[in-house]
mmCIF file of C-alpha atoms in Angstrom:
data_model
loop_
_atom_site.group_PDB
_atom_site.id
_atom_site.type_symbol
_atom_site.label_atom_id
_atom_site.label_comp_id
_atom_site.label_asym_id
_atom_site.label_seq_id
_atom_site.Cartn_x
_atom_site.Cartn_y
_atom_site.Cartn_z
ATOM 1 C CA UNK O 868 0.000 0.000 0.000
ATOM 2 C CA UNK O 869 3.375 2.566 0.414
ATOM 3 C CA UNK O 870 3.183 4.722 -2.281
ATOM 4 C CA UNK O 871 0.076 3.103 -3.794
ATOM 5 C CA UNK O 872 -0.604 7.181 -4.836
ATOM 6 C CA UNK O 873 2.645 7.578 -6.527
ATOM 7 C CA UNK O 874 1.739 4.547 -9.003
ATOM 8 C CA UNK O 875 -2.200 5.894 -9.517
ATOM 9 C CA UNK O 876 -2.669 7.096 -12.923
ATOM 10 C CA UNK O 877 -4.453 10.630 -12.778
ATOM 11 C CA UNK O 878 -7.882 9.471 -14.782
ATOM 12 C CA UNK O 879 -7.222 5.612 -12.987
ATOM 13 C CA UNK O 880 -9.433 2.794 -15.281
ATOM 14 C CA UNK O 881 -12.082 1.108 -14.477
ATOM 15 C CA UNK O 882 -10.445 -1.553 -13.777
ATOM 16 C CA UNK O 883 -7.958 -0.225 -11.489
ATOM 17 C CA UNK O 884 -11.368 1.538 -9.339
ATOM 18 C CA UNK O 885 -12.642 -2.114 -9.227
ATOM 19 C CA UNK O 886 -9.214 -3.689 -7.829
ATOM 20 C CA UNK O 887 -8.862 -0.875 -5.436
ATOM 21 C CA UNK O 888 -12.630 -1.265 -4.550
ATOM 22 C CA UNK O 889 -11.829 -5.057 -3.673
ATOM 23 C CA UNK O 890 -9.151 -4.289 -1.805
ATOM 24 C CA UNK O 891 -11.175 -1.669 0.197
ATOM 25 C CA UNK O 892 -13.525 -3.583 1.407
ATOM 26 C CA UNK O 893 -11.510 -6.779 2.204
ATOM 27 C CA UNK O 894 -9.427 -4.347 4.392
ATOM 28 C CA UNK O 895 -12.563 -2.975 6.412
ATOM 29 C CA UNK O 896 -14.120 -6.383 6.885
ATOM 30 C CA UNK O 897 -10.645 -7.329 8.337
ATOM 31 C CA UNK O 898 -10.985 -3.602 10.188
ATOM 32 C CA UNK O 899 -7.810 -2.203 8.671
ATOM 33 C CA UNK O 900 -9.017 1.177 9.116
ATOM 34 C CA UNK O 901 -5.194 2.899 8.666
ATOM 35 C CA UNK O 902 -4.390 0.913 5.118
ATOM 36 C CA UNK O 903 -8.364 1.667 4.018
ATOM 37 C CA UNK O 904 -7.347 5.338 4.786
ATOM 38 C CA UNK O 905 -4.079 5.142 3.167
ATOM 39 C CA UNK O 906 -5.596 3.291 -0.361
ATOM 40 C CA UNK O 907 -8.505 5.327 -0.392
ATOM 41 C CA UNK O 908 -6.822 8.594 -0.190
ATOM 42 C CA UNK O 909 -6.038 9.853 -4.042
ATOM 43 C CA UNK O 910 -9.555 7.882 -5.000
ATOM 44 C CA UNK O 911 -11.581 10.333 -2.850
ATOM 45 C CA UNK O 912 -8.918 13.319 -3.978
ATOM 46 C CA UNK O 913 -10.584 12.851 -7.744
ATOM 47 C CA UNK O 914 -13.381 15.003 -9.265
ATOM 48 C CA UNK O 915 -15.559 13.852 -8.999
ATOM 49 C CA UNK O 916 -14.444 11.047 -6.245
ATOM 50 C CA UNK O 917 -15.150 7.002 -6.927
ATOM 51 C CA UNK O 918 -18.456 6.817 -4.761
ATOM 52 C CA UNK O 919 -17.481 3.446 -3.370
ATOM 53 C CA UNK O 920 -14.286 4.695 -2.414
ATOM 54 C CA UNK O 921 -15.414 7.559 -1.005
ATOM 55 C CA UNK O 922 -18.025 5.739 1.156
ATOM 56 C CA UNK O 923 -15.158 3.396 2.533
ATOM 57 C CA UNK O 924 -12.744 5.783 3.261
ATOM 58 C CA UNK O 925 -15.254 8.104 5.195
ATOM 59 C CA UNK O 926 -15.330 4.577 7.514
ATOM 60 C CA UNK O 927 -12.436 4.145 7.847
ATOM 61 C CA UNK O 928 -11.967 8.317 8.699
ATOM 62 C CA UNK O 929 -14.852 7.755 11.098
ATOM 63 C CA UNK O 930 -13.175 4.797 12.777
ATOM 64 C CA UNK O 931 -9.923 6.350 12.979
ATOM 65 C CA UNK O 932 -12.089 9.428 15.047
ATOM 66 C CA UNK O 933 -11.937 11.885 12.164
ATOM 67 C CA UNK O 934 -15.833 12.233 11.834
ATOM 68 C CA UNK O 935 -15.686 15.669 10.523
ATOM 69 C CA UNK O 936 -13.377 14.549 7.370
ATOM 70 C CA UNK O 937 -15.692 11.719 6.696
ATOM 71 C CA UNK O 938 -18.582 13.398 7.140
ATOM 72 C CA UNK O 939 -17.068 16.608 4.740
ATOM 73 C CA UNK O 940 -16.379 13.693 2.202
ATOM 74 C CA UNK O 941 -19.580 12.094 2.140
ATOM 75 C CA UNK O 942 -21.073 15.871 1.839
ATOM 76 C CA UNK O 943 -19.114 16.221 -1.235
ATOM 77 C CA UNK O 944 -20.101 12.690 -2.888
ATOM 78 C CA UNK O 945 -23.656 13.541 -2.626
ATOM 79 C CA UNK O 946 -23.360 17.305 -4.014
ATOM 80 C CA UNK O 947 -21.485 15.700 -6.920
ATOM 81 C CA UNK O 948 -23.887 12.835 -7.487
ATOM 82 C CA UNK O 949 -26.567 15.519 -6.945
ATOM 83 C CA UNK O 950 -25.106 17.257 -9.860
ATOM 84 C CA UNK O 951 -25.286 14.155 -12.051
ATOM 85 C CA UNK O 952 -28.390 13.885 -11.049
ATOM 86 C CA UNK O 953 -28.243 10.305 -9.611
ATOM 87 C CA UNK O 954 -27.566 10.586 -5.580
ATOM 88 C CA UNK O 955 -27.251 6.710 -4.632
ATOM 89 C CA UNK O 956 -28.795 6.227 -1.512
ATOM 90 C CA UNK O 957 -26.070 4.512 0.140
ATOM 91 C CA UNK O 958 -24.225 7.743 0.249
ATOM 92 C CA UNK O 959 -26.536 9.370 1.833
ATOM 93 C CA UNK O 960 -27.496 6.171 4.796
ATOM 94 C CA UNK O 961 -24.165 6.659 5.328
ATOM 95 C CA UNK O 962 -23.818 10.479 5.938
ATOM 96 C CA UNK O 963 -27.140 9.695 8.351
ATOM 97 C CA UNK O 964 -25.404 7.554 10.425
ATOM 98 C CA UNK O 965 -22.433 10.113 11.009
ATOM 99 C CA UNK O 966 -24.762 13.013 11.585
ATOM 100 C CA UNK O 967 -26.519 10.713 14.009
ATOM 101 C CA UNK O 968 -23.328 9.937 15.762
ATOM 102 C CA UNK O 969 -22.764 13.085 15.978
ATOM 103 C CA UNK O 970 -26.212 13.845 17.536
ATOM 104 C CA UNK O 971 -27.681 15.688 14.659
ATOM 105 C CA UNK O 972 -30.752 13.130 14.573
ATOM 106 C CA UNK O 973 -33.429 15.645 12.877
ATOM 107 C CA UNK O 974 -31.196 15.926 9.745
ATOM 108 C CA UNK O 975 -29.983 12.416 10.135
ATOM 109 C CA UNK O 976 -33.924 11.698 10.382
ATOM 110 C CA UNK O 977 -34.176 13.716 6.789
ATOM 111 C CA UNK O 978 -31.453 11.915 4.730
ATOM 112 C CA UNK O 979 -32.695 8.361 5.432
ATOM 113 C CA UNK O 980 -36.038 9.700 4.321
ATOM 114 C CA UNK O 981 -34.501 11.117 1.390
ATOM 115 C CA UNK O 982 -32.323 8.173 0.390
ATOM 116 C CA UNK O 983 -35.523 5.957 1.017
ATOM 117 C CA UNK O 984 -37.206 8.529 -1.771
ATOM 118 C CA UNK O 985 -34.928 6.789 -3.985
ATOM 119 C CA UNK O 986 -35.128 3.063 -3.210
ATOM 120 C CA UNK O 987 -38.027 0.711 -4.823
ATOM 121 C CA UNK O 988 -38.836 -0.356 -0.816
ATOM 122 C CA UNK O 989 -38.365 1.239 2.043
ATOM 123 C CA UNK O 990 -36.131 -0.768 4.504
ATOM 124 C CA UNK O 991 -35.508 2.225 6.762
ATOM 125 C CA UNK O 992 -38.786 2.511 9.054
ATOM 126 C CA UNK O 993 -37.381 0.584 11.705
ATOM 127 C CA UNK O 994 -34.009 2.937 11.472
ATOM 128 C CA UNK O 995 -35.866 5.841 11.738
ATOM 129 C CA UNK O 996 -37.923 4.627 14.850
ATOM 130 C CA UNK O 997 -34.058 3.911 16.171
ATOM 131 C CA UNK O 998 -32.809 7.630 15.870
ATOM 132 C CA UNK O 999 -35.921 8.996 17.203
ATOM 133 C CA UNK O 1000 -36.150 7.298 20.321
ATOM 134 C CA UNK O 1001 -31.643 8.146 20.098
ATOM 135 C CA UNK O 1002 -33.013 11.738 20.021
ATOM 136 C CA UNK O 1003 -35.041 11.646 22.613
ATOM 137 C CA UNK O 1004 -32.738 9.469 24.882
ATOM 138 C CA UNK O 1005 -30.119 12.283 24.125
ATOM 139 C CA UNK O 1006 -32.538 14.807 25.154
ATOM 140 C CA UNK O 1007 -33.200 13.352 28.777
ATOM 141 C CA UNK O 1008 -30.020 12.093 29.694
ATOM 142 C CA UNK O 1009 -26.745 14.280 30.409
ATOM 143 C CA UNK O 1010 -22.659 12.988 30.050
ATOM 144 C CA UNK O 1011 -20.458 13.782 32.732
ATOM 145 C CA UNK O 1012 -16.616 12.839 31.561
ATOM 146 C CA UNK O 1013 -13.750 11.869 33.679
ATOM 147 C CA UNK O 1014 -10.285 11.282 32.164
ATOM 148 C CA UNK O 1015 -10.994 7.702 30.298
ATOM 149 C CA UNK O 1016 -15.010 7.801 30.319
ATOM 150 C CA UNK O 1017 -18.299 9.333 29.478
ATOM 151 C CA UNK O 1018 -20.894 8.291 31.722
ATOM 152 C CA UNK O 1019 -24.213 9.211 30.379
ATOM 153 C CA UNK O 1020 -26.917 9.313 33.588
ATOM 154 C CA UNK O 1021 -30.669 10.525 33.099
ATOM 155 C CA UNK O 1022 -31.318 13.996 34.228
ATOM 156 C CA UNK O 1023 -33.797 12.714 37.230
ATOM 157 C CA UNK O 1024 -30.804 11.231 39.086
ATOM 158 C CA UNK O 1025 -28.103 13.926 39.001
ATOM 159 C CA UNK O 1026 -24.734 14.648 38.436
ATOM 160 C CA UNK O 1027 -23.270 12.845 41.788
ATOM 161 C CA UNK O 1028 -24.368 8.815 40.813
ATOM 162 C CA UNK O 1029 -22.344 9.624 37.959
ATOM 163 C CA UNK O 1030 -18.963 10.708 39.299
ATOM 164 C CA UNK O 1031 -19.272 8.283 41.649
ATOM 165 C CA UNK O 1032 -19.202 5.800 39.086
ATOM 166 C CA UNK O 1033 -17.041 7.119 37.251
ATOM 167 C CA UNK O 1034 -14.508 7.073 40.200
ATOM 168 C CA UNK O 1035 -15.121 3.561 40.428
ATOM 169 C CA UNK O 1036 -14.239 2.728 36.626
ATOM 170 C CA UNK O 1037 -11.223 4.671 37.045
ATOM 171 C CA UNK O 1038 -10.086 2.860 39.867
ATOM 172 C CA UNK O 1039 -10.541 -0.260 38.230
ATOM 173 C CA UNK O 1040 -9.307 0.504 34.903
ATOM 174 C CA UNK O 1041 -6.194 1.389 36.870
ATOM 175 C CA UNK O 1042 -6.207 -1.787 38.856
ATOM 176 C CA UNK O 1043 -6.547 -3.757 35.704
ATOM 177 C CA UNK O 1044 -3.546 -1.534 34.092
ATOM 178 C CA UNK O 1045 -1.258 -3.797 36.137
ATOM 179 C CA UNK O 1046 -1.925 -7.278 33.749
ATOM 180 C CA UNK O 1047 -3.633 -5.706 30.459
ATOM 181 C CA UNK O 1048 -1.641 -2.966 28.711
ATOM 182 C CA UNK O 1049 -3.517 0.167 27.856
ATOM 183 C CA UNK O 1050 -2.841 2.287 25.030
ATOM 184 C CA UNK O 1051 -3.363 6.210 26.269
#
């Protein structure tokens, strides 16, 4: 994978899209989220990007905790498919599910509705029940963080039950530092 972007041909086949697109998703099912991000890279740099491509490497930017890239990425996939007039809905499940993550649920909501617009059958009812009730879970619960953890506790209960848990996970994680190694 070194280098694969020195070697990429600046209009790259068909051919070479499929290989690479094989290669892509072999390395997220085996959850190789640094070599996705390094293969994908000058696929998602072209204009307009290789939509499959694109989509992968926005997981793999979203497991590496770079939401905001993926999410910028997957904006501009859409707004180029909207241009050609053919938005695939798979772009825009998966921009959904990173504005949900982020807690954006009303326009995460909206693009699921959207993509399902453009699918023969719905399969999304049950998905949109999910971020709904997400919403209003988010709504009636607040996060208290300590150094390793976010503790999310409903509003009813207060902020003390959860630093006292979270004093106890710390604890513990720090206890259990002594046989498994932790990466900071």
């Amino acid at each position: 994978l070194k280098g694969a972007a020195l070697l990429l041909p600046s209009n790259p086949s068909k051919r070479v899209v499929r290989e690479a697109e094989l290669a892509g998703s072999a390395l997220a099912r085996q959850n190789r989220w640094r070599d996705l991000e390094e293969l994908t890279a000058p696929f998602a740099a072209a204009n307009p990007p290789a939509v499959l491509l694109a989509r992968l490497r926005a997981l793999a930017l979203s497991r590496l905790e770079r939401a905001a890239e993926a999410r910028e990425l997957l904006v501009r996939v859409a707004t180029a498919e909207l241009a050609r007039r053919a938005p695939a809905s798979g772009t825009l499940y998966d921009l959904a599910e990173l504005l949900a993550k982020a807690g954006d649920f009303d326009r995460a909501m909206q693009l699921v509705r959207k993509a399902d617009a453009r699918r023969h059958r719905s399969r999304s009812e049950l998905r949109l029940r999910q971020l709904a009730l997400d919403q209003l879970l988010a709504k009636s619960f607040r996060s208290f963080r300590s150094q390793h953890f976010d503790i999310r506790y409903p509003i009813t209960t207060g902020e003390k039950y959860a630093r006292q848990i979270a004093t106890v996970l710390e604890r513990e994680r720090q206890r259990e530092a002594q046989w498994v190694p932790l990466g900071e």
